Amino acid sequence: MLPFARVTIIGLGLIGSSLARAIRQYMPTVRVTGHDADPQVRDVARAIDLCDDIADTAGAAVTDADLVVLCVPVRAMGAAAADFADDLPGDAIVSDVGSCKADVLAQLSAALPGHAIIPAHPVAGTENSGPEAGFATLFQGRWCIVTPPAGADPTAVERVAEFWRRVGAEVETMEPAHHDLVLAVTSHLPHLIAYTIVGTASDLEDVTQSEVIKYSAGGFRDFTRIAASDPTMWRDVFLANKDAVLEMLQRFSEDLSALQRAIRWDDGDALFNLFTRTRAIRRSIIEQGQDDPKPDFGRKH
Ligand code: NAP
């Protein structure tokens, strides 16, 4: 049996529009209603027939929903939930797809007191945004981390987990604070580093920007993909997951200093040992099916 019959998606960008497409592909009998605060996004969503219905207000979008999934930037979650609080059916479950969880849970609990809130984070995405960037298979074989608050109804948690399995994800459950620490290392810090490296390269006065672009060798080019990610989304992630990101950044700075020392003192063994360890991590990511085994991510040469 399907976990939900009527799903409302608030925020029809990359993730919201991918979810709408995935529901229609893998659970075609589910009725999907969408809403986005941006009228232009609503127009595009109607033009591409993204959902069964696109509502002009958040309240109208949720009136008969049994699941509402918020797919807006993390610091907009509370305001987006407040927009439909008065119209939300008492038995509806509210979830979200935000990239950090403790802060979002606090925002949603404040905006929707007394409602079942089961946050989740599909660890899947691209550097593109907007309703036309989404695709139905985005969640296939990717993890979705469900982060229920303490004391959440296990049936509601299982329904949200089953919902994500139906669109192709593998589901793991975690405490919100633990999720934020793990993702600070695996996702947030790499984005911060990419933003820094690409920013530094473009600021260098003795290397013109055109040379940076012309000779963008593999390493730099790979960072530019990450650094092209949505500015609003990532500004919000760093501010909402401040503590975990700062803690991981501190550790990263210490490790960077150790590398700096190894280079300065010609400590080749230290460099070789680290690079051997990191190569093994790449291999296990591929072995676990989380990335393409082809060299250079399968790019054509
Ligand atoms: P996106 O493509 O920029 O889409 C977000 C949409 O939400 C935009 O159309 C935005 O409109 C709309 N919006 C903003 N505030 C709203 C509000 N109060 N009510 C209704 N709609 C509102 O962003 P995304 O990449 O899909 O990210 C959405 C969420 O998914 C974020 O929380 C992010 O952390 C999470 N996530 C992203 C990825 C990824 O790789 N992109 C992966 C996993 C999870 P405007 O543009 O007009 O503001």
Tab-separated table of C-alpha atoms and ligand atoms in Angstrom:
chain	number	residue	atom	x	y	z
A	1	MET	CA	0.000	0.000	0.000
A	2	LEU	CA	1.247	3.505	-0.811
A	3	PRO	CA	2.242	5.516	2.277
A	4	PHE	CA	0.408	8.693	1.132
A	5	ALA	CA	-2.356	9.444	-1.374
A	6	ARG	CA	-2.147	13.262	-1.623
A	7	VAL	CA	1.255	14.932	-1.465
A	8	THR	CA	1.880	18.686	-1.516
A	9	ILE	CA	5.287	20.079	-2.454
A	10	ILE	CA	6.154	23.619	-1.341
A	11	GLY	CA	9.082	25.028	-3.373
A	12	LEU	CA	9.369	23.779	-6.957
A	13	GLY	CA	13.103	24.167	-7.611
A	14	LEU	CA	15.614	21.409	-8.341
A	15	ILE	CA	14.613	19.153	-5.453
A	16	GLY	CA	10.875	19.944	-5.335
A	17	SER	CA	10.455	19.489	-9.084
A	18	SER	CA	12.528	16.266	-9.027
A	19	LEU	CA	10.300	14.948	-6.248
A	20	ALA	CA	7.132	15.853	-8.189
A	21	ARG	CA	8.479	14.048	-11.273
A	22	ALA	CA	9.573	11.029	-9.213
A	23	ILE	CA	6.170	10.703	-7.508
A	24	ARG	CA	4.378	10.841	-10.851
A	25	GLN	CA	6.756	8.247	-12.332
A	26	TYR	CA	6.965	5.778	-9.437
A	27	MET	CA	3.618	6.372	-7.625
A	28	PRO	CA	1.332	7.475	-10.492
A	29	THR	CA	-1.890	7.193	-8.477
A	30	VAL	CA	-0.705	9.765	-5.906
A	31	ARG	CA	-2.180	13.225	-6.411
A	32	VAL	CA	0.609	15.846	-6.422
A	33	THR	CA	-0.101	19.496	-5.647
A	34	GLY	CA	2.633	22.110	-5.903
A	35	HIS	CA	3.181	25.662	-4.723
A	36	ASP	CA	6.098	28.080	-5.044
A	37	ALA	CA	6.272	31.619	-3.669
A	38	ASP	CA	7.602	32.819	-7.031
A	39	PRO	CA	4.796	33.390	-9.610
A	40	GLN	CA	7.249	32.826	-12.483
A	41	VAL	CA	8.179	29.420	-11.068
A	42	ARG	CA	4.450	28.578	-10.793
A	43	ASP	CA	3.986	29.577	-14.447
A	44	VAL	CA	6.864	27.340	-15.545
A	45	ALA	CA	5.544	24.475	-13.399
A	46	ARG	CA	2.129	24.771	-15.074
A	47	ALA	CA	3.674	25.020	-18.549
A	48	ILE	CA	5.694	21.809	-18.076
A	49	ASP	CA	2.767	20.029	-16.372
A	50	LEU	CA	4.864	19.308	-13.288
A	51	CYS	CA	2.001	18.511	-10.880
A	52	ASP	CA	-1.687	17.588	-10.972
A	53	ASP	CA	-2.402	21.044	-9.573
A	54	ILE	CA	-0.370	24.207	-8.907
A	55	ALA	CA	-1.875	26.398	-6.176
A	56	ASP	CA	-1.339	30.157	-5.989
A	57	THR	CA	-1.212	30.135	-2.193
A	58	ALA	CA	0.458	27.776	0.246
A	59	GLY	CA	-2.809	27.466	2.203
A	60	ALA	CA	-4.768	26.307	-0.863
A	61	ALA	CA	-1.977	23.821	-1.649
A	62	VAL	CA	-2.248	21.918	1.642
A	63	THR	CA	-5.984	21.771	2.380
A	64	ASP	CA	-6.406	18.081	1.509
A	65	ALA	CA	-2.774	16.897	1.810
A	66	ASP	CA	-1.746	13.868	3.843
A	67	LEU	CA	1.961	14.686	3.329
A	68	VAL	CA	3.469	18.161	2.861
A	69	VAL	CA	7.143	18.312	1.810
A	70	LEU	CA	8.929	21.653	2.135
A	71	CYS	CA	11.585	22.055	-0.585
A	72	VAL	CA	12.657	25.664	0.046
A	73	PRO	CA	16.066	27.023	1.197
A	74	VAL	CA	16.718	26.006	4.813
A	75	ARG	CA	16.343	29.451	6.362
A	76	ALA	CA	12.988	29.931	4.567
A	77	MET	CA	11.459	26.765	6.097
A	78	GLY	CA	9.796	28.438	9.118
A	79	ALA	CA	8.202	31.242	7.063
A	80	ALA	CA	7.059	28.782	4.378
A	81	ALA	CA	5.423	26.571	7.052
A	82	ALA	CA	3.767	29.570	8.746
A	83	ASP	CA	2.154	30.423	5.384
A	84	PHE	CA	0.029	27.247	5.445
A	85	ALA	CA	-0.237	26.590	9.214
A	86	ASP	CA	-3.925	27.639	9.433
A	87	ASP	CA	-4.976	25.409	6.523
A	88	LEU	CA	-3.005	22.261	7.381
A	89	PRO	CA	-5.226	19.214	8.119
A	90	GLY	CA	-4.651	17.969	11.687
A	91	ASP	CA	-3.565	14.493	10.568
A	92	ALA	CA	-1.181	15.593	7.801
A	93	ILE	CA	2.514	14.786	8.193
A	94	VAL	CA	4.964	17.593	7.420
A	95	SER	CA	8.435	16.817	6.090
A	96	ASP	CA	11.181	18.679	4.266
A	97	VAL	CA	14.328	18.057	2.204
A	98	GLY	CA	16.647	20.622	3.821
A	99	SER	CA	20.398	20.034	3.860
A	100	CYS	CA	20.670	20.647	7.627
A	101	LYS	CA	18.236	19.258	10.129
A	102	ALA	CA	18.435	20.579	13.729
A	103	ASP	CA	17.759	24.187	12.704
A	104	VAL	CA	14.970	23.194	10.296
A	105	LEU	CA	13.302	21.009	12.943
A	106	ALA	CA	13.334	23.967	15.351
A	107	GLN	CA	11.791	26.278	12.717
A	108	LEU	CA	9.061	23.789	11.749
A	109	SER	CA	8.211	22.904	15.374
A	110	ALA	CA	7.772	26.618	16.183
A	111	ALA	CA	5.622	27.286	13.092
A	112	LEU	CA	3.453	24.145	13.363
A	113	PRO	CA	2.957	23.293	17.055
A	114	GLY	CA	1.046	20.049	17.612
A	115	HIS	CA	1.623	18.697	14.094
A	116	ALA	CA	3.590	15.567	13.138
A	117	ILE	CA	6.933	16.756	11.755
A	118	ILE	CA	9.308	14.157	10.291
A	119	PRO	CA	12.235	15.916	8.571
A	120	ALA	CA	14.348	14.190	5.919
A	121	HIS	CA	17.325	14.941	3.684
A	122	PRO	CA	17.743	13.230	0.323
A	123	VAL	CA	21.508	13.268	-0.214
A	124	ALA	CA	21.186	13.870	-3.927
A	125	GLY	CA	21.420	16.953	-6.086
A	126	THR	CA	23.223	18.815	-8.816
A	127	GLU	CA	24.677	22.315	-9.142
A	128	ASN	CA	21.566	23.470	-11.069
A	129	SER	CA	18.419	25.102	-9.668
A	130	GLY	CA	14.853	25.816	-10.684
A	131	PRO	CA	11.852	23.763	-11.842
A	132	GLU	CA	13.365	22.794	-15.183
A	133	ALA	CA	16.557	21.404	-13.594
A	134	GLY	CA	14.778	18.505	-11.885
A	135	PHE	CA	14.511	14.905	-13.053
A	136	ALA	CA	12.583	11.847	-11.842
A	137	THR	CA	15.586	9.577	-11.259
A	138	LEU	CA	17.529	11.998	-9.020
A	139	PHE	CA	16.920	9.927	-5.868
A	140	GLN	CA	17.548	6.463	-7.377
A	141	GLY	CA	20.139	4.563	-5.345
A	142	ARG	CA	20.943	7.647	-3.236
A	143	TRP	CA	20.605	7.904	0.521
A	144	CYS	CA	17.754	9.726	2.177
A	145	ILE	CA	18.401	10.454	5.861
A	146	VAL	CA	15.236	10.693	7.954
A	147	THR	CA	15.765	12.665	11.193
A	148	PRO	CA	12.681	12.323	13.419
A	149	PRO	CA	12.465	14.380	16.604
A	150	ALA	CA	12.648	12.514	19.928
A	151	GLY	CA	9.320	10.817	20.653
A	152	ALA	CA	8.078	10.888	17.031
A	153	ASP	CA	5.319	8.414	16.141
A	154	PRO	CA	7.113	5.348	14.634
A	155	THR	CA	4.265	4.812	12.143
A	156	ALA	CA	4.688	8.348	10.801
A	157	VAL	CA	8.471	7.826	10.558
A	158	GLU	CA	7.969	4.563	8.654
A	159	ARG	CA	5.487	6.191	6.246
A	160	VAL	CA	7.994	8.932	5.385
A	161	ALA	CA	10.776	6.326	5.037
A	162	GLU	CA	8.590	4.197	2.719
A	163	PHE	CA	7.733	7.312	0.669
A	164	TRP	CA	11.446	7.864	-0.031
A	165	ARG	CA	12.030	4.167	-0.790
A	166	ARG	CA	9.231	4.355	-3.385
A	167	VAL	CA	11.069	7.135	-5.274
A	168	GLY	CA	14.212	5.006	-5.305
A	169	ALA	CA	16.176	6.134	-2.244
A	170	GLU	CA	17.816	4.016	0.433
A	171	VAL	CA	16.748	5.233	3.844
A	172	GLU	CA	18.766	5.699	7.025
A	173	THR	CA	17.489	7.212	10.282
A	174	MET	CA	19.663	9.578	12.352
A	175	GLU	CA	19.353	12.136	15.128
A	176	PRO	CA	19.213	15.664	13.642
A	177	ALA	CA	22.415	16.891	15.381
A	178	HIS	CA	24.357	13.821	14.271
A	179	HIS	CA	23.157	14.314	10.689
A	180	ASP	CA	24.426	17.898	10.779
A	181	LEU	CA	27.894	16.838	11.927
A	182	VAL	CA	28.192	14.083	9.302
A	183	LEU	CA	26.993	16.327	6.475
A	184	ALA	CA	29.267	19.155	7.623
A	185	VAL	CA	32.209	16.879	6.722
A	186	THR	CA	30.856	15.146	3.637
A	187	SER	CA	29.033	18.026	1.958
A	188	HIS	CA	29.188	21.437	3.628
A	189	LEU	CA	32.977	21.650	4.144
A	190	PRO	CA	33.743	20.486	0.554
A	191	HIS	CA	31.444	23.225	-0.737
A	192	LEU	CA	33.168	25.824	1.440
A	193	ILE	CA	36.580	24.688	0.179
A	194	ALA	CA	35.388	24.790	-3.448
A	195	TYR	CA	33.968	28.301	-3.001
A	196	THR	CA	37.305	29.372	-1.467
A	197	ILE	CA	39.567	27.857	-4.131
A	198	VAL	CA	37.548	29.152	-7.054
A	199	GLY	CA	37.301	32.579	-5.369
A	200	THR	CA	41.057	32.673	-4.693
A	201	ALA	CA	41.912	31.698	-8.272
A	202	SER	CA	39.688	34.405	-9.697
A	203	ASP	CA	41.176	36.990	-7.299
A	204	LEU	CA	44.820	36.283	-8.211
A	205	GLU	CA	46.120	39.377	-9.914
A	206	ASP	CA	49.085	37.791	-11.682
A	207	VAL	CA	46.948	35.092	-13.347
A	208	THR	CA	44.303	36.651	-15.500
A	209	GLN	CA	40.840	35.226	-15.222
A	210	SER	CA	40.903	34.091	-18.826
A	211	GLU	CA	43.993	31.964	-18.127
A	212	VAL	CA	42.267	30.402	-15.140
A	213	ILE	CA	39.396	29.409	-17.390
A	214	LYS	CA	41.560	28.423	-20.388
A	215	TYR	CA	43.875	26.120	-18.438
A	216	SER	CA	41.306	24.807	-16.002
A	217	ALA	CA	42.820	21.388	-15.456
A	218	GLY	CA	40.830	18.553	-13.876
A	219	GLY	CA	41.317	19.528	-10.249
A	220	PHE	CA	40.227	23.145	-10.582
A	221	ARG	CA	37.434	22.281	-13.017
A	222	ASP	CA	35.952	19.796	-10.547
A	223	PHE	CA	35.881	22.497	-7.862
A	224	THR	CA	34.132	24.916	-10.244
A	225	ARG	CA	31.216	22.496	-10.601
A	226	ILE	CA	30.647	22.508	-6.852
A	227	ALA	CA	31.258	26.269	-6.612
A	228	ALA	CA	28.515	26.856	-9.198
A	229	SER	CA	25.897	25.627	-6.701
A	230	ASP	CA	22.967	27.828	-5.756
A	231	PRO	CA	24.126	30.889	-3.712
A	232	THR	CA	20.899	31.199	-1.682
A	233	MET	CA	20.812	27.534	-0.771
A	234	TRP	CA	24.436	27.459	0.365
A	235	ARG	CA	24.361	30.770	2.228
A	236	ASP	CA	21.472	29.313	4.212
A	237	VAL	CA	23.216	25.972	4.838
A	238	PHE	CA	26.318	27.618	6.360
A	239	LEU	CA	24.312	29.956	8.566
A	240	ALA	CA	21.864	27.258	9.701
A	241	ASN	CA	24.573	24.649	10.394
A	242	LYS	CA	27.052	27.130	11.843
A	243	ASP	CA	28.277	25.117	14.860
A	244	ALA	CA	28.992	21.854	13.035
A	245	VAL	CA	30.608	23.635	10.073
A	246	LEU	CA	32.863	25.733	12.337
A	247	GLU	CA	33.909	22.629	14.276
A	248	MET	CA	34.820	20.759	11.076
A	249	LEU	CA	36.543	23.842	9.665
A	250	GLN	CA	38.751	23.983	12.762
A	251	ARG	CA	39.823	20.369	12.233
A	252	PHE	CA	40.367	20.989	8.538
A	253	SER	CA	42.588	24.033	9.272
A	254	GLU	CA	44.727	21.914	11.602
A	255	ASP	CA	45.110	19.177	8.962
A	256	LEU	CA	45.958	21.793	6.343
A	257	SER	CA	48.668	23.208	8.615
A	258	ALA	CA	50.108	19.697	9.033
A	259	LEU	CA	50.282	19.344	5.223
A	260	GLN	CA	51.880	22.768	4.931
A	261	ARG	CA	54.540	21.630	7.430
A	262	ALA	CA	55.121	18.355	5.554
A	263	ILE	CA	55.732	20.238	2.299
A	264	ARG	CA	58.002	22.814	3.979
A	265	TRP	CA	60.151	20.105	5.645
A	266	ASP	CA	60.247	17.778	2.608
A	267	ASP	CA	58.337	15.105	4.521
A	268	GLY	CA	57.425	12.978	1.489
A	269	ASP	CA	56.331	10.028	3.650
A	270	ALA	CA	53.641	12.114	5.340
A	271	LEU	CA	52.312	13.277	1.963
A	272	PHE	CA	52.479	9.780	0.427
A	273	ASN	CA	50.722	8.150	3.390
A	274	LEU	CA	47.882	10.669	3.353
A	275	PHE	CA	47.383	10.431	-0.411
A	276	THR	CA	47.300	6.611	-0.162
A	277	ARG	CA	44.594	6.794	2.508
A	278	THR	CA	42.478	9.244	0.484
A	279	ARG	CA	42.753	7.115	-2.654
A	280	ALA	CA	41.268	4.191	-0.687
A	281	ILE	CA	38.299	6.381	0.326
A	282	ARG	CA	37.562	7.142	-3.336
A	283	ARG	CA	37.680	3.394	-4.084
A	284	SER	CA	35.194	2.560	-1.343
A	285	ILE	CA	32.764	5.266	-2.539
A	286	ILE	CA	32.816	3.605	-5.967
A	287	GLU	CA	32.519	0.096	-4.469
A	288	GLN	CA	29.406	1.229	-2.570
A	289	GLY	CA	27.833	2.445	-5.829
A	290	GLN	CA	27.836	6.120	-4.788
A	291	ASP	CA	29.800	7.338	-7.846
A	292	ASP	CA	30.724	6.478	-11.425
A	293	PRO	CA	33.760	4.163	-11.664
A	294	LYS	CA	34.816	5.642	-15.030
A	295	PRO	CA	38.037	7.730	-14.950
A	296	ASP	CA	37.484	11.522	-14.758
A	297	PHE	CA	33.796	10.938	-13.898
A	298	GLY	CA	33.255	9.457	-17.390
A	299	ARG	CA	33.878	12.741	-19.233
A	300	LYS	CA	34.641	12.471	-22.949
A	301	HIS	CA	38.234	13.387	-23.916
B	1	NAP	P1	15.990	25.861	-5.697
B	1	NAP	O1	16.159	25.139	-6.987
B	1	NAP	O2	16.535	27.245	-5.565
B	1	NAP	O3	14.422	25.888	-5.333
B	1	NAP	C1	13.873	26.479	-4.189
B	1	NAP	C2	12.518	27.082	-4.577
B	1	NAP	O4	11.804	27.449	-3.373
B	1	NAP	C3	12.656	28.349	-5.422
B	1	NAP	O5	11.769	28.303	-6.517
B	1	NAP	C4	12.245	29.451	-4.420
B	1	NAP	O6	11.718	30.604	-5.054
B	1	NAP	C5	11.200	28.732	-3.587
B	1	NAP	N1	10.913	29.386	-2.314
B	1	NAP	C6	11.747	30.119	-1.527
B	1	NAP	N2	11.088	30.519	-0.410
B	1	NAP	C7	9.812	30.024	-0.494
B	1	NAP	C8	8.667	30.093	0.357
B	1	NAP	N3	8.685	30.739	1.521
B	1	NAP	N4	7.522	29.472	-0.053
B	1	NAP	C9	7.484	28.805	-1.223
B	1	NAP	N5	8.538	28.719	-2.084
B	1	NAP	C10	9.702	29.318	-1.717
B	1	NAP	O7	16.623	25.022	-4.484
B	1	NAP	P2	16.845	23.429	-4.328
B	1	NAP	O8	18.216	23.100	-4.805
B	1	NAP	O9	15.674	22.693	-4.872
B	1	NAP	O10	16.892	23.320	-2.736
B	1	NAP	C11	15.693	23.201	-1.975
B	1	NAP	C12	16.011	22.556	-0.639
B	1	NAP	O11	16.608	21.281	-0.880
B	1	NAP	C13	16.991	23.341	0.242
B	1	NAP	O12	16.566	23.309	1.572
B	1	NAP	C14	18.289	22.558	0.096
B	1	NAP	O13	19.083	22.674	1.275
B	1	NAP	C15	17.780	21.141	-0.122
B	1	NAP	N6	18.670	20.243	-0.884
B	1	NAP	C16	19.299	20.690	-2.002
B	1	NAP	C17	20.142	19.838	-2.703
B	1	NAP	C18	20.869	20.309	-3.940
B	1	NAP	O14	21.872	19.706	-4.354
B	1	NAP	N7	20.434	21.360	-4.602
B	1	NAP	C19	20.302	18.507	-2.292
B	1	NAP	C20	19.591	18.054	-1.171
B	1	NAP	C21	18.781	18.939	-0.467
B	1	NAP	P3	12.755	31.850	-5.303
B	1	NAP	O15	13.862	31.323	-6.128
B	1	NAP	O16	11.928	32.876	-5.958
B	1	NAP	O17	13.233	32.258	-3.928
